[in-house]
Short mmCIF file of C-alpha atoms and ligand atoms in Angstrom, two decimals:
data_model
loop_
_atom_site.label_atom_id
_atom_site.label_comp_id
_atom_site.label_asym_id
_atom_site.label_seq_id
_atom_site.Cartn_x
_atom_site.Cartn_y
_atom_site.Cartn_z
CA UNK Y 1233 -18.97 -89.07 57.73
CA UNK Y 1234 -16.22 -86.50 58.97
CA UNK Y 1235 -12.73 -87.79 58.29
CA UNK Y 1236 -10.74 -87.92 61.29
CA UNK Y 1237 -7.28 -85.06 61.34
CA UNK Y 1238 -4.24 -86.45 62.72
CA UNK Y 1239 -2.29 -83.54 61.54
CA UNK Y 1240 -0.90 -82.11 65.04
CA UNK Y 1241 1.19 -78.81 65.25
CA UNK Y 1242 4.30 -81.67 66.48
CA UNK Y 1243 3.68 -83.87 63.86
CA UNK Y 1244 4.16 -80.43 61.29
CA UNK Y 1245 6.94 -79.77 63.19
CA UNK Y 1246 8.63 -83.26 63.05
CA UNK Y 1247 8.40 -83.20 59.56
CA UNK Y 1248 9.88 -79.62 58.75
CA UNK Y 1249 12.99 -81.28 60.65
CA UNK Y 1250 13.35 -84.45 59.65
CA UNK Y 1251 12.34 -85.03 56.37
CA UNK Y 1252 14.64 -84.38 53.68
CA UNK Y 1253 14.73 -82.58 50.50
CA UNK Y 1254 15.39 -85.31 48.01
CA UNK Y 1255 13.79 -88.24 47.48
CA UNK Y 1256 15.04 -91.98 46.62
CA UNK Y 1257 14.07 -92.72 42.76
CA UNK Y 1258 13.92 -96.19 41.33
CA UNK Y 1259 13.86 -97.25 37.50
CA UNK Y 1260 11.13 -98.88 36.60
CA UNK Y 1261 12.60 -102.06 35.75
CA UNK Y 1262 14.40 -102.13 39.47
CA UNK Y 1263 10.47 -101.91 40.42
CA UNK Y 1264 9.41 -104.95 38.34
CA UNK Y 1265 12.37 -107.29 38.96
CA UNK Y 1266 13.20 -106.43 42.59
CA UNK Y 1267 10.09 -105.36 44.09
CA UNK Y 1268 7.32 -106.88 42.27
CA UNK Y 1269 9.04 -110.37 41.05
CA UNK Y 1270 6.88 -111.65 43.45
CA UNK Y 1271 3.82 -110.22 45.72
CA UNK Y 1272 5.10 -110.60 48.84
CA UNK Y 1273 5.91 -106.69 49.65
CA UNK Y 1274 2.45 -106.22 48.35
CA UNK Y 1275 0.94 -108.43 50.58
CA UNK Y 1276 2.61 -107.36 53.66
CA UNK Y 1277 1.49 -103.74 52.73
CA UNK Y 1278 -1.74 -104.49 52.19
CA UNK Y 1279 -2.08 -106.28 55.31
CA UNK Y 1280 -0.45 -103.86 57.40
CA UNK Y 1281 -2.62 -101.50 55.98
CA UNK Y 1282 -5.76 -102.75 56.62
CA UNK Y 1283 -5.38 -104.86 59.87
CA UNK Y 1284 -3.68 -101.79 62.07
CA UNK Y 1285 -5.61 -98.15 60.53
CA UNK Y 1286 -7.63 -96.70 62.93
CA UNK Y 1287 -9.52 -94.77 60.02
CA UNK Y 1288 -13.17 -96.65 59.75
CA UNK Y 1289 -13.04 -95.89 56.40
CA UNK Y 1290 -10.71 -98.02 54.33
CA UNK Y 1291 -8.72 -96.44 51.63
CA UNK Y 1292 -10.88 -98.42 49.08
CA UNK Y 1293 -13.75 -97.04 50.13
CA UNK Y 1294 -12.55 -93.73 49.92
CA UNK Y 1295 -12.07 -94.42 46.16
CA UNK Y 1296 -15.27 -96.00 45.36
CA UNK Y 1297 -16.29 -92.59 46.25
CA UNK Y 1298 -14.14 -90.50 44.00
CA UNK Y 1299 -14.49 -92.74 41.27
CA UNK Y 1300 -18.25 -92.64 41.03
CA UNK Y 1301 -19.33 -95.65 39.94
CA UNK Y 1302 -22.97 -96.59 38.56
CA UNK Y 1303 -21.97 -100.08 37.72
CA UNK Y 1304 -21.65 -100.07 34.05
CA UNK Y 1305 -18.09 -98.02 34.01
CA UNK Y 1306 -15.26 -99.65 31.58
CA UNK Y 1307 -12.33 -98.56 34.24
CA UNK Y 1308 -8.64 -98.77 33.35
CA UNK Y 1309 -6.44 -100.01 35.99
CA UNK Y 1310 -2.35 -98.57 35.58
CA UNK Y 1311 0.22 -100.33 37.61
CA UNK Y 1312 -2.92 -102.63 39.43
CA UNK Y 1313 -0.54 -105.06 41.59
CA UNK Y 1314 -1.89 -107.73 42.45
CA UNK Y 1315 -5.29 -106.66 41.97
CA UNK Y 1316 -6.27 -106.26 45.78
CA UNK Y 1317 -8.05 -102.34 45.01
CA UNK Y 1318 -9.80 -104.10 41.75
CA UNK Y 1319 -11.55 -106.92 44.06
CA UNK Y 1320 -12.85 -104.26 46.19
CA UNK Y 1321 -13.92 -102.19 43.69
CA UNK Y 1322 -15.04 -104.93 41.12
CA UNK Y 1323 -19.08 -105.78 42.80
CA UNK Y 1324 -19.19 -101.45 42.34
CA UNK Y 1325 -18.37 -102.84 38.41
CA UNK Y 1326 -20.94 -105.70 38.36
CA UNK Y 1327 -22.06 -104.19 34.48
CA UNK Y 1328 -19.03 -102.49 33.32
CA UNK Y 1329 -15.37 -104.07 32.67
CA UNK Y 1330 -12.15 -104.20 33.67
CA UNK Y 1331 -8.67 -103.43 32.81
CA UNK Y 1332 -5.53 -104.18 34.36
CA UNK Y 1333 -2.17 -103.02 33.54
CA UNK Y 1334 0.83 -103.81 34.84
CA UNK Y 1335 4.76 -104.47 33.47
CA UNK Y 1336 5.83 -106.89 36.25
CA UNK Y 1337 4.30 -110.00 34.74
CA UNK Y 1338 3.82 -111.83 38.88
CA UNK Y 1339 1.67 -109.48 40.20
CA UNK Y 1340 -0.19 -108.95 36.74
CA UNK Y 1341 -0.56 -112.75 37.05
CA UNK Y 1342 -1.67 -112.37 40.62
CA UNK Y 1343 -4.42 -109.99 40.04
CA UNK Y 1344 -6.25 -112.03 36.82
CA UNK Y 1345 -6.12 -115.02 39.52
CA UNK Y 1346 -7.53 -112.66 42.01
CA UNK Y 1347 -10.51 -111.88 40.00
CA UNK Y 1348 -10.65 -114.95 37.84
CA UNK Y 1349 -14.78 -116.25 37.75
CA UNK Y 1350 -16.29 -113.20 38.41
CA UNK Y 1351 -19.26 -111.66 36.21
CA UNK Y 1352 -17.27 -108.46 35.72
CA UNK Y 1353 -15.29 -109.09 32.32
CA UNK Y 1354 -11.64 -108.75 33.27
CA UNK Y 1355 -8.60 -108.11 30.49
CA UNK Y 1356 -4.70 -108.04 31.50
CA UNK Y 1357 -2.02 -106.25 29.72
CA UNK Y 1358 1.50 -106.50 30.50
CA UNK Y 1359 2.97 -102.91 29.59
CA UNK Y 1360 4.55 -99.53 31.13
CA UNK Y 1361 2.21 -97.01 31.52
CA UNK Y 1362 3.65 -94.67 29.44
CA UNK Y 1363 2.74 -97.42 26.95
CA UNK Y 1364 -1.07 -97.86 25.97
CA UNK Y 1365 -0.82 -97.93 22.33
CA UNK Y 1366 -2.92 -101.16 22.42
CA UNK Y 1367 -5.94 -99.01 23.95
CA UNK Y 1368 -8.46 -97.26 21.54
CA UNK Y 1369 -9.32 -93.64 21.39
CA UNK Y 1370 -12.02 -93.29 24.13
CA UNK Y 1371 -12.66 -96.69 25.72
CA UNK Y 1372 -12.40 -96.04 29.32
CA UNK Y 1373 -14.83 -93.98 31.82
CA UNK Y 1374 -12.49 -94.40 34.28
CA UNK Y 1375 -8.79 -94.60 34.61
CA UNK Y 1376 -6.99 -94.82 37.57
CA UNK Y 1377 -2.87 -94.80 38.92
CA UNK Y 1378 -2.43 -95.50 42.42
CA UNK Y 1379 0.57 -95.39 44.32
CA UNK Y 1380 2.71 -96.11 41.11
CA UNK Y 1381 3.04 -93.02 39.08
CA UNK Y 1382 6.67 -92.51 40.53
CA UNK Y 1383 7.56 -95.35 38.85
CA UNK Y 1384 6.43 -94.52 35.27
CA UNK Y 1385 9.51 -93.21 33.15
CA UNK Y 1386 7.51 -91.29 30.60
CA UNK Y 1387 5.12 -88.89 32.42
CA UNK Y 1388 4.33 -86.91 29.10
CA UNK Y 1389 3.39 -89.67 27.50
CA UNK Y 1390 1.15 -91.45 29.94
CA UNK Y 1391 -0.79 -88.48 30.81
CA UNK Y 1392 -1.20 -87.78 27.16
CA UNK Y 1393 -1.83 -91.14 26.62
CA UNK Y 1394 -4.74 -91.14 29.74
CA UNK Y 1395 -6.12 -88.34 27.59
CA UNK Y 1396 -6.78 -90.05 24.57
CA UNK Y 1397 -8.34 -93.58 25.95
CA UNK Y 1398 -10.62 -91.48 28.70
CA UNK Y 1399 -13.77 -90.72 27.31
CA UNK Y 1400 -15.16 -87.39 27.67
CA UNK Y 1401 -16.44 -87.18 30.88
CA UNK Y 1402 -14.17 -89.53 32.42
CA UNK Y 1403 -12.27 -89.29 35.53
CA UNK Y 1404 -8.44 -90.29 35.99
CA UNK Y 1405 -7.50 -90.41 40.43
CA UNK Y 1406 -4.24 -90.67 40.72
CA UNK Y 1407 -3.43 -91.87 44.39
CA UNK Y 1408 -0.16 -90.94 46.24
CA UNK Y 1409 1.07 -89.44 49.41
CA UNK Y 1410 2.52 -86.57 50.47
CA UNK Y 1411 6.01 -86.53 51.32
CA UNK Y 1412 5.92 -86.41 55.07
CA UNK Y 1413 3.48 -89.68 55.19
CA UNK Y 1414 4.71 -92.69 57.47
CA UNK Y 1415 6.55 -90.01 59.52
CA UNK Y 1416 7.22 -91.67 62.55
CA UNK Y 1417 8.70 -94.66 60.77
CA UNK Y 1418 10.93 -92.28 59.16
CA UNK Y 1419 11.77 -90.77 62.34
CA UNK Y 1420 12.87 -94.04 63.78
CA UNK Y 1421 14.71 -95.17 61.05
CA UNK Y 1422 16.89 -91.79 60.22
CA UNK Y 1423 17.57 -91.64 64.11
CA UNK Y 1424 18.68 -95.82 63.70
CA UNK Y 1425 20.61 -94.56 60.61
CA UNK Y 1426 22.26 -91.39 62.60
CA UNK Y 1427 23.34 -94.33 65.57
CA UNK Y 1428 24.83 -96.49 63.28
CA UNK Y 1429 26.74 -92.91 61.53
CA UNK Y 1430 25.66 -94.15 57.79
CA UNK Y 1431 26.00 -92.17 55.09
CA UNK Y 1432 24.48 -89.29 53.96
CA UNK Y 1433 23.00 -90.74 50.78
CA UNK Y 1434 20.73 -92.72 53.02
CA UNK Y 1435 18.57 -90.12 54.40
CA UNK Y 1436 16.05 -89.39 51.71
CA UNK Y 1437 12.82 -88.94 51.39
CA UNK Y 1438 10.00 -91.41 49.74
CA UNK Y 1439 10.52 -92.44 46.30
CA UNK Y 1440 7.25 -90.68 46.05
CA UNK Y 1441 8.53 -87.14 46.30
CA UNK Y 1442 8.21 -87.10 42.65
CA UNK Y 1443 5.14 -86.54 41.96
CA UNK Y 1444 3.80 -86.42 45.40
CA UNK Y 1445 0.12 -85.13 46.77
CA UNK Y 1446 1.76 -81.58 47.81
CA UNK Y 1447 3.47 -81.33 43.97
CA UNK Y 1448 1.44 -83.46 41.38
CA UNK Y 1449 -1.79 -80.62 40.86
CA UNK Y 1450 0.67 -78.00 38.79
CA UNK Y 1451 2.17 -81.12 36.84
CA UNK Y 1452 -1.14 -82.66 35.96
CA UNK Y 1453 -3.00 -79.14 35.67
CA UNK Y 1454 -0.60 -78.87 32.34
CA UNK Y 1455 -2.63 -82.26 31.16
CA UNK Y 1456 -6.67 -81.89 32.41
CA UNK Y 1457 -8.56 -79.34 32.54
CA UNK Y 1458 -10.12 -79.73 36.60
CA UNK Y 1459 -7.86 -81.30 38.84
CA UNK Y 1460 -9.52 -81.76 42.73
CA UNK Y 1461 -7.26 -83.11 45.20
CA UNK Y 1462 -9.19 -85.50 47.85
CA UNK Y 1463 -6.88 -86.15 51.53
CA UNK Y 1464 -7.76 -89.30 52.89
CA UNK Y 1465 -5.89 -89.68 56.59
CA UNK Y 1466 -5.33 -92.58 58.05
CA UNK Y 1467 -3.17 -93.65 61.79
CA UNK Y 1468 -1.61 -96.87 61.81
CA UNK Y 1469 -1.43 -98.69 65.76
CA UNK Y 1470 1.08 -101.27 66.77
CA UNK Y 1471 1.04 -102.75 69.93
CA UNK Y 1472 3.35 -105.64 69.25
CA UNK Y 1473 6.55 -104.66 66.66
CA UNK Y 1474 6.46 -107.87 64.97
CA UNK Y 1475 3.58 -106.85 62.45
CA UNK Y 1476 5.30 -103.55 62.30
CA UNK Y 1477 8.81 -104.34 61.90
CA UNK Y 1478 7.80 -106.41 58.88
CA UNK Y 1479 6.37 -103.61 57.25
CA UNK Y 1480 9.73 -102.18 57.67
CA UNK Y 1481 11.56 -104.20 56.32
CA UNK Y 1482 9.48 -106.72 53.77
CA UNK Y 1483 7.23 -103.75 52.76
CA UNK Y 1484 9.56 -101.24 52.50
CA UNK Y 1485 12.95 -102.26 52.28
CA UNK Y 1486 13.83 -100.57 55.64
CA UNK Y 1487 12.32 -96.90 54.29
CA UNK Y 1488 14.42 -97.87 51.09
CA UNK Y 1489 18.17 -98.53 52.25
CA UNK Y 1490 17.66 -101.96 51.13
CA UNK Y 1491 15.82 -101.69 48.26
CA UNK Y 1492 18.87 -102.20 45.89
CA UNK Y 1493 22.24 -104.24 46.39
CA UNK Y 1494 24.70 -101.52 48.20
CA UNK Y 1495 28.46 -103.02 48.70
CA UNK Y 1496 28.86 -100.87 51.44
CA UNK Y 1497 26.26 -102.73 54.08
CA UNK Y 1498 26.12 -106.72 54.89
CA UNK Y 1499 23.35 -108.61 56.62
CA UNK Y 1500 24.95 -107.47 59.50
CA UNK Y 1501 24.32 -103.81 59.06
CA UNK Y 1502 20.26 -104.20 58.64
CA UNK Y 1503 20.21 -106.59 61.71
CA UNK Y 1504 21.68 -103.72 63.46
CA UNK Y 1505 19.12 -100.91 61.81
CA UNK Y 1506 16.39 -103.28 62.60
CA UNK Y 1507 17.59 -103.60 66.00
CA UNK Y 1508 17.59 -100.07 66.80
CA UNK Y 1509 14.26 -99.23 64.89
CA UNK Y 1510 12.76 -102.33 66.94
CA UNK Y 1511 14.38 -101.05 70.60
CA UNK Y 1512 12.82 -97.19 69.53
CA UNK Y 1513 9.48 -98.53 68.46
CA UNK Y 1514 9.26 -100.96 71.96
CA UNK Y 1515 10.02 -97.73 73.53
CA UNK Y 1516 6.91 -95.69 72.37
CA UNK Y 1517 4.55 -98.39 72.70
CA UNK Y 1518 5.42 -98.98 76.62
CA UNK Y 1519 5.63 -95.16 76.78
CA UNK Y 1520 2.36 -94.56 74.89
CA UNK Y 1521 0.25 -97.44 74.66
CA UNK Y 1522 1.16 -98.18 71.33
CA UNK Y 1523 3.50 -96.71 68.05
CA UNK Y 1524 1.44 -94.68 65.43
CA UNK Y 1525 2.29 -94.30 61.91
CA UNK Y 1526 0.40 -91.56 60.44
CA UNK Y 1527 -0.81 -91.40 57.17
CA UNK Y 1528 -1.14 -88.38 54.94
CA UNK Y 1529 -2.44 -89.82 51.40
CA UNK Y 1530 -5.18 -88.87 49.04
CA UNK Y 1531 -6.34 -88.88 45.21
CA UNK Y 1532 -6.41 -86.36 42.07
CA UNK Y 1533 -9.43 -86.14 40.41
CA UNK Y 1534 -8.95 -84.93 36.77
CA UNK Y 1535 -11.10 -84.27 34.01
C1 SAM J 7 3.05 -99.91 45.02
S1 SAM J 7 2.40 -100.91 43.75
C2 SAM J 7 0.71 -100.36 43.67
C3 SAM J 7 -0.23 -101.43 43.20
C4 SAM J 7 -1.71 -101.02 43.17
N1 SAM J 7 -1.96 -99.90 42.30
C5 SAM J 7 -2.17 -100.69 44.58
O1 SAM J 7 -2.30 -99.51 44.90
O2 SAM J 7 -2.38 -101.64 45.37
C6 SAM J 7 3.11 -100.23 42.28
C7 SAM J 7 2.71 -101.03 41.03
O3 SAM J 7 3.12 -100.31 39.87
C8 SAM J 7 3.67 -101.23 38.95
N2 SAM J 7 4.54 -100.49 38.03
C9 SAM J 7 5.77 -99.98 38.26
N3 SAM J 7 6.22 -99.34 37.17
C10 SAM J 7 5.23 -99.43 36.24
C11 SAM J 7 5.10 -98.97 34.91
N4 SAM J 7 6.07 -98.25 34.31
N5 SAM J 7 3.96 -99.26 34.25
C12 SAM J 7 2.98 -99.99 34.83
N6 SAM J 7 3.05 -100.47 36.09
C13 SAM J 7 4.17 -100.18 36.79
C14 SAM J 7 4.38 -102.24 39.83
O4 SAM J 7 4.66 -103.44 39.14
C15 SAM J 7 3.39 -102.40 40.96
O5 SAM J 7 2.44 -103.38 40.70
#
């Protein structure tokens, strides 16, 4: 099946201009206590996800087929959430077993509840990933970090840790985007910022940037010897705000200007941001028809 290209020559354009050179960075421990105390910005990503892409292919599905499973695969899952990839993936596992790894103990506990009673053997450890000193020497066929390798403090030592559990042959994907993903909601929001004149210090990029689908190939080329990069595109629709406006601001802390305490902006402040973005976004769907998001993600393959 061809993969549908959003990638237009404005889009490229758009992004030269808007997006910014540095990127917000979180500590891991702002990730486990703020954003994944609970699962609820999972959820509402996940949802948003699925329910408005335009792509027939989901995102899972473009895993299953990196990952190559037969069905008897003992797969390692790093920062697995709330376990909403392992479900999908889990009847591709129905003779292998799986691992889970996580250090915010709600979502960890989400996920073993997720997959709790099926035949796949499931085990749950609560740990960084830069931790796996509980894992032996080659025990997994399959390893896999997505969309939480930002987060990881010790890159070193988790890719030389991925090393040692991975058996030969193994695969590690490692699933992020590329810094100009989700343009258009950054284009909404940094012209909502500009309105309300807020500080500079607002306008970065995804906390992604750092180690991001354009950069990550040179950093993990020091660690495996083949690295294959794998796009996966993807166009988000809204014709109604509401689902999108929660995305915005449950899912990701209004492009990250909420997503730690700041002195300097009340309730008051967001209500405003949202009520620009919301005005802007209105705008474009009675203009076009609807407000796209487009996605630019995809997966490392490394051996
Ligand atoms: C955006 S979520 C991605 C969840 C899942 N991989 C997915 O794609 O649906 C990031 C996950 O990484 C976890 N995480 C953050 N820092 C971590 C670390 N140092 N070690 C392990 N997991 C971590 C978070 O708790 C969260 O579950």
């Amino acid at each position: 099946m061809t993969q549908p290209d959003f990638r237009t020559p404005e889009l490229d354009a758009l992004a030269e201009r808007i997006i910014p050179a540095t990127h917000f960075e979180f500590p891991t421990e702002t990730a486990r206590d703020r954003f994944f105390h609970n699962t609820r910005m999972l959820d509402v990503k996940q949802h948003v996800h699925n329910a408005y892409r335009t792509n027939p292919r989901s995102m899972v599905d473009h895993m299953i087929t990196n990952l190559q499973l037969s069905g008897t695969q003992d797969l390692l899952d790093l920062g697995c959430g709330n376990g909403f990839i392992l479900e999908h993936l889990r009847p591709h596992l129905a003779d292998g077993t799986i691992t889970g790894l996580d250090n915010a103990p709600a979502v960890l506990d989400a996920a073993r509840r997720r997959l709790h009673g099926t035949a796949t053997p499931c085990s749950w450890i609560e740990s960084s990933a830069d931790d796996l000193t509980m894992l032996a020497d080659d025990s997994f066929d399959r390893v896999m970090a997505n969309y939480m390798i930002h987060y990881v403090p010790d890159l070193d030592r988790c890719f030389t840790a991925i090393r040692r559990v991975m058996r030969p042959g193994g695969i590690f994907q490692l699933t992020t985007d590329r810094a100009d993903s989700m343009l258009e909601m950054y284009d909404v929001h940094f012209e909502a910022l500009r309105a309300l004149d807020a500080p500079d210090d607002l306008f970065k990029a995804t906390p992604k940037g750092r180690l991001s689908l354009d950069t990550g190939a040179a950093q993990l080329a020091e660690y495996f010897e083949h690295v294959e990069k794998v796009t996966w595109q993807d166009q988000l629709r809204f014709t109604d705000p509401a689902p999108f406006m929660r995305f915005y601001e449950v899912g990701h802390n209004h492009c990250c200007a909420s997503s730690v305490p700041d002195s300097r902006f009340d309730d008051g402040f967001y209500a405003r941001l949202r009520g620009l973005v919301e005005a802007e976004v209105v705008r474009r769907i009675q203009a076009d028809g609807y407000f796209a998001v487009t996605k630019f993600t995809g997966s490392f393959l490394c051996r």
